[in-house]
PDB file of C-alpha atoms in Angstrom:
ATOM      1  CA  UNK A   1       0.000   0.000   0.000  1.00 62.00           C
ATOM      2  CA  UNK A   2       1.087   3.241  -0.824  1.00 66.00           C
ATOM      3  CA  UNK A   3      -0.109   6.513   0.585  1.00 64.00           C
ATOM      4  CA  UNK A   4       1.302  10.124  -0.520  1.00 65.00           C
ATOM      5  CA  UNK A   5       0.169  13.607  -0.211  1.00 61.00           C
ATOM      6  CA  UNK A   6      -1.968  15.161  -2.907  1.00 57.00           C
ATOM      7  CA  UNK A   7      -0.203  18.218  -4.242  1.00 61.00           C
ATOM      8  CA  UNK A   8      -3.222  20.429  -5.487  1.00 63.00           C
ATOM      9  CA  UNK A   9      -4.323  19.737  -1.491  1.00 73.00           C
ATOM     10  CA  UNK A  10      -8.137  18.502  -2.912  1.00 81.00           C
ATOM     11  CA  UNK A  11      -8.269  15.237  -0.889  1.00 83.00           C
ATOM     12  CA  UNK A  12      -6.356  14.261   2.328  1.00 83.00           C
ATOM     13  CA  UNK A  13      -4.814  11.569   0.882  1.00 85.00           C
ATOM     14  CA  UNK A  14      -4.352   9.107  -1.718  1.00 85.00           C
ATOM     15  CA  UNK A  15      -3.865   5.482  -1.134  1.00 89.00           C
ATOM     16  CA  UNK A  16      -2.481   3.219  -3.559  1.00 89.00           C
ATOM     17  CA  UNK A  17      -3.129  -0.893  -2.678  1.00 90.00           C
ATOM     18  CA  UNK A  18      -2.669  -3.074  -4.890  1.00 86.00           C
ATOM     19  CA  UNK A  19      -4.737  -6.108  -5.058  1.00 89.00           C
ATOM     20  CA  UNK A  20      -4.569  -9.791  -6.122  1.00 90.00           C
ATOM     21  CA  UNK A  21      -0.868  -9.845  -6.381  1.00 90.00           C
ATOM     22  CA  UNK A  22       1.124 -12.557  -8.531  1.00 94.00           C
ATOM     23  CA  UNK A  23       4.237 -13.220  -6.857  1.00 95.00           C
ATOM     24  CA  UNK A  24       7.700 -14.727  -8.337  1.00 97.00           C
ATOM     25  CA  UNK A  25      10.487 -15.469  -6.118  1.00 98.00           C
ATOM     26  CA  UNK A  26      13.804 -15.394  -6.492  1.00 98.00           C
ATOM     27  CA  UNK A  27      16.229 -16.939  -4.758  1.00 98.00           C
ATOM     28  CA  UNK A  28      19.651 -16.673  -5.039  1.00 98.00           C
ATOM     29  CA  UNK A  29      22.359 -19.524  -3.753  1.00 98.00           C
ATOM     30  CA  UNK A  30      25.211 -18.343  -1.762  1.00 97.00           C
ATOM     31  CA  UNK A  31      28.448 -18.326  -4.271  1.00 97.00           C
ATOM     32  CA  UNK A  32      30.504 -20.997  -2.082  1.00 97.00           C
ATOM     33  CA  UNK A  33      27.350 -23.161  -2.357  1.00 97.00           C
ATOM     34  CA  UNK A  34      26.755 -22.430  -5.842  1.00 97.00           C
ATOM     35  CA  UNK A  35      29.825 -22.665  -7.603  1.00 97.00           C
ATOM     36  CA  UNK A  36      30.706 -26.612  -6.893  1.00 98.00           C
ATOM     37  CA  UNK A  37      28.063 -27.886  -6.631  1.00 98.00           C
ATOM     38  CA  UNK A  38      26.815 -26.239 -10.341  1.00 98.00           C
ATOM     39  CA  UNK A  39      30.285 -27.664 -11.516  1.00 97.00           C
ATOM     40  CA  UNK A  40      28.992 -30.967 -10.400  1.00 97.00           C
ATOM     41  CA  UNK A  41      26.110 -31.185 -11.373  1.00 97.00           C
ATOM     42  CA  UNK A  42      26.933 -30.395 -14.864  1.00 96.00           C
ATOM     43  CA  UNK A  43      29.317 -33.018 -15.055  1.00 96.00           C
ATOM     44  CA  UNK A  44      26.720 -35.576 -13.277  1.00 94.00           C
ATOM     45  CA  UNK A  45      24.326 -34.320 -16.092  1.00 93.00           C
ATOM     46  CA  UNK A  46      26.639 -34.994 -18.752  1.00 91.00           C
ATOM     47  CA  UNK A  47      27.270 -38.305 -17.307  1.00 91.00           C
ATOM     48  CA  UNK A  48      23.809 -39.218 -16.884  1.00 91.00           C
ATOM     49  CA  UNK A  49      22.517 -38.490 -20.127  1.00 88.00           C
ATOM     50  CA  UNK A  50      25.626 -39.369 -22.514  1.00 84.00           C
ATOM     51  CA  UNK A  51      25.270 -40.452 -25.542  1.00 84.00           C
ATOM     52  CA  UNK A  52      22.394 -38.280 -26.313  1.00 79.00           C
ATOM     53  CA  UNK A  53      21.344 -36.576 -29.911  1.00 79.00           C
ATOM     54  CA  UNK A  54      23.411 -33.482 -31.166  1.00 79.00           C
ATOM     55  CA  UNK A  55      22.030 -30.144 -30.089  1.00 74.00           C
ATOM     56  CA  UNK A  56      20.979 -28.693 -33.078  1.00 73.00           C
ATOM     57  CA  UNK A  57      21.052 -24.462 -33.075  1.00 73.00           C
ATOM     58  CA  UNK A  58      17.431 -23.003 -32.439  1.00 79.00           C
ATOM     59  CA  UNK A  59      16.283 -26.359 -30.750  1.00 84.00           C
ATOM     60  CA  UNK A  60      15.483 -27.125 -27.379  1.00 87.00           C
ATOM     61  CA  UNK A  61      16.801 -30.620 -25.754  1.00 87.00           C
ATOM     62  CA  UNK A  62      15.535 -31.474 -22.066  1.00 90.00           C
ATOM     63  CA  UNK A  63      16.063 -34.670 -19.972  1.00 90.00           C
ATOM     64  CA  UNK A  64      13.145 -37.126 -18.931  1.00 90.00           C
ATOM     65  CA  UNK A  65      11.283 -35.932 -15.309  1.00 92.00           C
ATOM     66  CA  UNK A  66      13.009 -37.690 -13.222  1.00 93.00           C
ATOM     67  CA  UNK A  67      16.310 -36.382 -11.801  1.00 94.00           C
ATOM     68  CA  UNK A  68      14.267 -35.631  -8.219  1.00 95.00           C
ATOM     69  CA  UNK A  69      14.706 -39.241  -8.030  1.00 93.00           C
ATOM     70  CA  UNK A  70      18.817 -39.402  -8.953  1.00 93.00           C
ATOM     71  CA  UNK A  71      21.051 -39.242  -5.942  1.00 94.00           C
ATOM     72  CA  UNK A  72      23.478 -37.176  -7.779  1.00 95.00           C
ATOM     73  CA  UNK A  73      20.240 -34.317  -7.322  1.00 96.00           C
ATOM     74  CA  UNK A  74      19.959 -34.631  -3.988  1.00 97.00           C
ATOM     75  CA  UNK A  75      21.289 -31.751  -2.724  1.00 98.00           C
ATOM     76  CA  UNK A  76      19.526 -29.567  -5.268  1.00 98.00           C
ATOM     77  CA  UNK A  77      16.031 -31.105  -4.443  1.00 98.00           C
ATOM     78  CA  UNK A  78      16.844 -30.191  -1.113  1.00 98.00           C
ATOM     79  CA  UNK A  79      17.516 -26.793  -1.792  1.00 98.00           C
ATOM     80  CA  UNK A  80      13.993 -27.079  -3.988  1.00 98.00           C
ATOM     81  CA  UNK A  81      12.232 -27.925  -1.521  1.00 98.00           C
ATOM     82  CA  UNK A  82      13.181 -25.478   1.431  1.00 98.00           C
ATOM     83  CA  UNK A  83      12.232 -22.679  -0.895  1.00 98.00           C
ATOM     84  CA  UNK A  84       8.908 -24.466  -1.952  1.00 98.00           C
ATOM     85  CA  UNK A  85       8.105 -24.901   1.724  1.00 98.00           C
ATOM     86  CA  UNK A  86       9.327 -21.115   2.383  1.00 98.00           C
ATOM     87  CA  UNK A  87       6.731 -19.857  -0.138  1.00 98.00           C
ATOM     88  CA  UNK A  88       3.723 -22.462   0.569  1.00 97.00           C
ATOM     89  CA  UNK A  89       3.778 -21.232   4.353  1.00 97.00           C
ATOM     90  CA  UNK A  90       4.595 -17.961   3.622  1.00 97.00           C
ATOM     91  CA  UNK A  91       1.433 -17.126   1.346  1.00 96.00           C
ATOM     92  CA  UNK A  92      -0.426 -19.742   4.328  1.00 96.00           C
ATOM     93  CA  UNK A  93      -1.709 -22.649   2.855  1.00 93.00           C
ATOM     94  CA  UNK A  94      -3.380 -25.390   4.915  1.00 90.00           C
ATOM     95  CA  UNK A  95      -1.489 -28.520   4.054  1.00 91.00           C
ATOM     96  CA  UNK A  96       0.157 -31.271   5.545  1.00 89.00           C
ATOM     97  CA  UNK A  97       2.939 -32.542   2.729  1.00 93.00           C
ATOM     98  CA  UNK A  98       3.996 -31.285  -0.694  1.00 95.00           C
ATOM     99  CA  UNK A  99       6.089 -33.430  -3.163  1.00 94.00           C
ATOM    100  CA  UNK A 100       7.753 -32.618  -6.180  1.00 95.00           C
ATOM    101  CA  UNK A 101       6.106 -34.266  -9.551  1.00 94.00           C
ATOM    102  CA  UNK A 102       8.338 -33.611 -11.879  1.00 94.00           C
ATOM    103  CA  UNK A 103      12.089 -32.324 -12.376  1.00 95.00           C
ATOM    104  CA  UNK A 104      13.913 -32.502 -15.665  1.00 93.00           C
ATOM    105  CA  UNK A 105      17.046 -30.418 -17.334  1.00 94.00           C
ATOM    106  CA  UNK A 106      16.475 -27.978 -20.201  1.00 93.00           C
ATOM    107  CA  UNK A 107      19.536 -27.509 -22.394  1.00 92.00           C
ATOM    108  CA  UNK A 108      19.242 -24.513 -24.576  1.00 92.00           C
ATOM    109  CA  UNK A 109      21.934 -23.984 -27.840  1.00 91.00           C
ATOM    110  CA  UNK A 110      22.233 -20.577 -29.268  1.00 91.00           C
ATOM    111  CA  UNK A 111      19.000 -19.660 -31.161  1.00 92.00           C
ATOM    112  CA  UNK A 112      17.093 -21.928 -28.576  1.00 93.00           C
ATOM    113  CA  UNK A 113      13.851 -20.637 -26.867  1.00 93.00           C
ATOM    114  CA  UNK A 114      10.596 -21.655 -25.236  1.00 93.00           C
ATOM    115  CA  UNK A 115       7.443 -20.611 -26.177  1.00 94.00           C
ATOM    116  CA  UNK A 116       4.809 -19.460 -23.650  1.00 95.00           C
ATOM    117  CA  UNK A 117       3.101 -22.371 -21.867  1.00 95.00           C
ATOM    118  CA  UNK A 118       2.133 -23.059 -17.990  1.00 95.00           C
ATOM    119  CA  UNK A 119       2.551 -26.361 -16.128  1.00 94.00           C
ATOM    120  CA  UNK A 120      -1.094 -27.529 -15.816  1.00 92.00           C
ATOM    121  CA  UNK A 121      -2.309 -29.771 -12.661  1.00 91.00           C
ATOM    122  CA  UNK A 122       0.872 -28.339 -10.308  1.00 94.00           C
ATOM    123  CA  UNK A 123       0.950 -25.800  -7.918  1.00 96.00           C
ATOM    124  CA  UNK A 124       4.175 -24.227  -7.427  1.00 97.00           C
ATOM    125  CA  UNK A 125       6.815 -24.709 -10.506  1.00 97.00           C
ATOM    126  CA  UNK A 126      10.668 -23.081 -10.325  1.00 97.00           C
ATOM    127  CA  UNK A 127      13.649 -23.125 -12.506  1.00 98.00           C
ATOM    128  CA  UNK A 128      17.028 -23.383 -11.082  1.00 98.00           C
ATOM    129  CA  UNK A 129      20.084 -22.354 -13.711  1.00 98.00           C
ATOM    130  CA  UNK A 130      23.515 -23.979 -14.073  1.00 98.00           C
ATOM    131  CA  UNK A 131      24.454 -21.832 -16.783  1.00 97.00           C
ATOM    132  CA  UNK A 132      23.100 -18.659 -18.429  1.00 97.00           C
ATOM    133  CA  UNK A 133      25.919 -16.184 -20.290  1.00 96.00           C
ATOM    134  CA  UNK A 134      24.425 -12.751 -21.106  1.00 96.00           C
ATOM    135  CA  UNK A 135      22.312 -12.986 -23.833  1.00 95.00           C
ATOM    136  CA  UNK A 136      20.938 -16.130 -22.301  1.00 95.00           C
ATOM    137  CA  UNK A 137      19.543 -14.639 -18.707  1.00 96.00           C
ATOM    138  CA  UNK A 138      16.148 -13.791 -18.719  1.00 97.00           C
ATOM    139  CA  UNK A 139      12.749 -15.283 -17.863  1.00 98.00           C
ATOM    140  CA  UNK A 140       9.363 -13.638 -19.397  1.00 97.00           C
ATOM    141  CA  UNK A 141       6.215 -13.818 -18.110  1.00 97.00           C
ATOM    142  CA  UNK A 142       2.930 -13.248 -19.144  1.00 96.00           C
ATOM    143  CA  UNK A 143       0.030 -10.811 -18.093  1.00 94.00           C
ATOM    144  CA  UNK A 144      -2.610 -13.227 -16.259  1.00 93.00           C
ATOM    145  CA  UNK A 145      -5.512 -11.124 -16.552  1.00 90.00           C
ATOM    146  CA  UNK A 146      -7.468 -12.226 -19.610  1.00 86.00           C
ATOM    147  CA  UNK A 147      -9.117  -8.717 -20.033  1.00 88.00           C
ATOM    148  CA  UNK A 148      -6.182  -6.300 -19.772  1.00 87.00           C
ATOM    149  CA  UNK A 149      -6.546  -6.011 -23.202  1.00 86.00           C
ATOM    150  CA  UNK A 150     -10.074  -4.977 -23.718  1.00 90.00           C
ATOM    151  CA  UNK A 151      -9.361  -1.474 -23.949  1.00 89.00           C
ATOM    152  CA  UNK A 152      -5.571  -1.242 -24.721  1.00 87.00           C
ATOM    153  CA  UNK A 153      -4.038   2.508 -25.421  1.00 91.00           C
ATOM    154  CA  UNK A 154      -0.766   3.781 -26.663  1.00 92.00           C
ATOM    155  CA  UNK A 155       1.654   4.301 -23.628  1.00 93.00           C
ATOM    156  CA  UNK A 156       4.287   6.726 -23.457  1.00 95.00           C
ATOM    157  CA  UNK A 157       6.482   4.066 -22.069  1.00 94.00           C
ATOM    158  CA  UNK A 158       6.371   0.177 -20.504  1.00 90.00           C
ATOM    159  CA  UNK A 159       6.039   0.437 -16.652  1.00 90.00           C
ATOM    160  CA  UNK A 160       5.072  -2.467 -13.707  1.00 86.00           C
ATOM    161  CA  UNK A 161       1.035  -0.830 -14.530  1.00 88.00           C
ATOM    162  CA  UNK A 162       1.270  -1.316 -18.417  1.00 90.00           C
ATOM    163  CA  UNK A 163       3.556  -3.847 -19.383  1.00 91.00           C
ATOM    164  CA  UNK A 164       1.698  -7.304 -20.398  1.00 92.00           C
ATOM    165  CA  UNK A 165       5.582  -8.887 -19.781  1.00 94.00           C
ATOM    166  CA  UNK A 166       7.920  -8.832 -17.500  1.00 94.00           C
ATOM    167  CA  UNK A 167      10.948 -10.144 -17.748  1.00 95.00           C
ATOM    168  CA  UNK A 168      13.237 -11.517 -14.640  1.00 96.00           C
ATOM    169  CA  UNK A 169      17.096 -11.641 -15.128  1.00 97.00           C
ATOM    170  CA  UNK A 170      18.914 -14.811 -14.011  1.00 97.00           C
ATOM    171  CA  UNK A 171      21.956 -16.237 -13.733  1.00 97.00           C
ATOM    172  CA  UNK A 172      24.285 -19.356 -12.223  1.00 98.00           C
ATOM    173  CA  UNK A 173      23.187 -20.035  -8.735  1.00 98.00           C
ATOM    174  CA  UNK A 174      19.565 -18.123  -8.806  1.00 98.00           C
ATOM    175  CA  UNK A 175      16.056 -20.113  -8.824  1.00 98.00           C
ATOM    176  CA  UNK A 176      13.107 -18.553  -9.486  1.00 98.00           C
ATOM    177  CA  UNK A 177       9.221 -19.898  -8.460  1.00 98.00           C
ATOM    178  CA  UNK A 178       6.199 -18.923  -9.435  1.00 98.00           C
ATOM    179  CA  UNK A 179       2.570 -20.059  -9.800  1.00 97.00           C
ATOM    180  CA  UNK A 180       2.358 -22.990 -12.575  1.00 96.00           C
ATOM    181  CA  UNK A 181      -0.849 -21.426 -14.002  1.00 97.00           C
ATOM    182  CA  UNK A 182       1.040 -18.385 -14.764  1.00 97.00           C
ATOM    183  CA  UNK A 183       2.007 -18.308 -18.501  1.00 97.00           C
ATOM    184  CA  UNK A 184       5.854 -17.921 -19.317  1.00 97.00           C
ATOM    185  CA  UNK A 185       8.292 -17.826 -21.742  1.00 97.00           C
ATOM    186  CA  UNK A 186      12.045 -17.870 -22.411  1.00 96.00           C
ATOM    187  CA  UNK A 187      13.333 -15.765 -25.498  1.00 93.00           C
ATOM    188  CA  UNK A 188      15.719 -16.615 -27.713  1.00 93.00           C
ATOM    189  CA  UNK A 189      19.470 -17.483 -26.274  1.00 95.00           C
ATOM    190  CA  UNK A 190      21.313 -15.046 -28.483  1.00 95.00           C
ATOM    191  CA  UNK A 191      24.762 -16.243 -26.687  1.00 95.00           C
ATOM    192  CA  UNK A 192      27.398 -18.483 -27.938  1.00 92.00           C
ATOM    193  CA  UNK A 193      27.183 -20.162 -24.712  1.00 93.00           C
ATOM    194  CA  UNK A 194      24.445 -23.242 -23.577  1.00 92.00           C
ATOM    195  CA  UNK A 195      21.643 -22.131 -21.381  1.00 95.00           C
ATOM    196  CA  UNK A 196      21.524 -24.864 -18.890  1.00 96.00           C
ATOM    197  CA  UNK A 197      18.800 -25.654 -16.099  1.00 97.00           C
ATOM    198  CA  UNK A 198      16.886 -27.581 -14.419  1.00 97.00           C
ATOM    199  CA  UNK A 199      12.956 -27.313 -14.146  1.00 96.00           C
ATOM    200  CA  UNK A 200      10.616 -28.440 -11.132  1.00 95.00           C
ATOM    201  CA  UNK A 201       7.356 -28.741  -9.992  1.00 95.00           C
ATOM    202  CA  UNK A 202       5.167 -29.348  -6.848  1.00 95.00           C
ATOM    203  CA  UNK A 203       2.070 -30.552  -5.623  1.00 94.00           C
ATOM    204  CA  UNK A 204       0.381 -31.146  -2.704  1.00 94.00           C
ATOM    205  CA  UNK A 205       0.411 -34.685  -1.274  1.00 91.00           C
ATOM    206  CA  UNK A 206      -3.034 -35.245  -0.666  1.00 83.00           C
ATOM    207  CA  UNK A 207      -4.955 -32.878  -3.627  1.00 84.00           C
ATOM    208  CA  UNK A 208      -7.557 -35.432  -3.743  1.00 74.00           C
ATOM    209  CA  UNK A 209      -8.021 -36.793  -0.486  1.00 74.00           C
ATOM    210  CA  UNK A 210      -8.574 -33.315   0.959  1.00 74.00           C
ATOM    211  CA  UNK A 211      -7.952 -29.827  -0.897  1.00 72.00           C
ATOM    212  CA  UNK A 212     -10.409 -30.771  -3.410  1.00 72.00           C
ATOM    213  CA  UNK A 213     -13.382 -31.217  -1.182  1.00 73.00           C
ATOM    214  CA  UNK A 214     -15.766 -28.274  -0.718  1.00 71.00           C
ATOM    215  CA  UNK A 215     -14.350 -25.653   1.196  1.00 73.00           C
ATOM    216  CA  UNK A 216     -18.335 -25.295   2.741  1.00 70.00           C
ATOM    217  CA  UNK A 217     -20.045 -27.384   4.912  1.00 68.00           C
ATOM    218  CA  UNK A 218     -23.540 -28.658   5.205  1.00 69.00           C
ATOM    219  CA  UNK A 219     -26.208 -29.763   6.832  1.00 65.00           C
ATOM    220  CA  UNK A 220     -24.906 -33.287   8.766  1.00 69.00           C
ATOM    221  CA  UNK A 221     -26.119 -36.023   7.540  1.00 57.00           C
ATOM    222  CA  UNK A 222     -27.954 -38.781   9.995  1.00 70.00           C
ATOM    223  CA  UNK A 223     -26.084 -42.542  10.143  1.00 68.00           C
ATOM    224  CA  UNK A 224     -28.259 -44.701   8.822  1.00 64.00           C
ATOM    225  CA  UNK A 225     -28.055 -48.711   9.060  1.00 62.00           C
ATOM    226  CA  UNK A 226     -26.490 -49.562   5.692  1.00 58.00           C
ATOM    227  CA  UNK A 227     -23.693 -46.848   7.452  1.00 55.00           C
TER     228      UNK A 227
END
């Protein structure tokens, strides 16, 4: 929220709150952390995928979504799922366990990018990057609201109230989470250099045994015999 004075001294104030907020984190490893175990893990995911097809320019290659369940990921699920659990409690959901679904490697050759897509039937998704040279170190994502562009004027320039993308740098050692219905992208590397990371997502535990009942209750229902 944001209050200021008014200038022209018409109204006492005026208060600025912004409302349904989409959030993306960033988090950013500590560089002793980062640097070895990034060195390892590229080697482990050179190891673990070798022989594999040719990267061609302007094509994407990722790994199957599985390397949660490689011990040579360990630590870096462990890091995934700190942050996962520091944004679940953070924005207060009632749950009892979270567990990732999905975790795979993106490799990324000069000319490479990903067009805009969301990661349906998760919760929370992140990206964690091994490697991203300039040219290479961005993540876009989308305006959510499906009628932003109902009326849609010429603006003198792009600001946070206008823009319908936003685009979050990264580099080596940073992960960034987000909401997996929210629409993203990544543009074209335009580096000499392989864009390397590693996707995730979560989901909660027990979706179906208890966050996808009614919220409401009812009138209670009597026992009957056949109960």
């Amino acid at each position: 929220m944001i209050t200021t004075p008014d200038p022209m001294h018409m109204f006492a104030q005026v208060t600025e709150q912004p409302i349904f907020p989409t959030t993306i984190w960033a988090y950013d490893l500590a560089p002793e952390i980062a640097g070895p175990m990034n060195a390892q893990l590229l080697k482990d995911l050179n190891d673990l995928t070798s022989p594999r097809p040719p990267l061609v320019p302007g094509q994407n290659w990722q790994t199957e979504q599985t390397l949660h369940e490689c011990p040579e990921f360990a630590q870096l699920v462990e890091i995934f799922m700190k942050a996962s659990k520091e944004v679940v409690d953070k924005i207060e959901i009632d749950y009892e366990e979270f567990e990732i679904t999905g975790c795979w490697a993106n490799m990324n050759p000069k000319g490479a990018f990903h067009v805009a897509h969301t990661h349906p039937n998760n919760f929370l998704s992140g990206v964690y990057y091994l490697q991203a040279a300039a040219g290479a170190d961005s993540i876009t994502f989308h305006e959510p609201r499906p009628q932003i562009e109902v009326i849609a004027p010429r603006v003198k320039r792009d600001n946070r109230y206008n823009s319908l993308v936003t685009n979050i740098s990264v580099r080596a050692g940073r992960m960034v989470l987000f909401p997996s219905w929210l629409v993203h992208s990544v543009t074209q590397n335009r580096s000499d250099a392989i864009r390397i990371s590693v996707s995730f997502n979560i989901m909660f535990s027990g979706f179906t045994k208890t966050m996808s009942r009614p919220k409401w209750s009812g009138i209670p229902l009597k026992k009957t015999a056949a109960d």
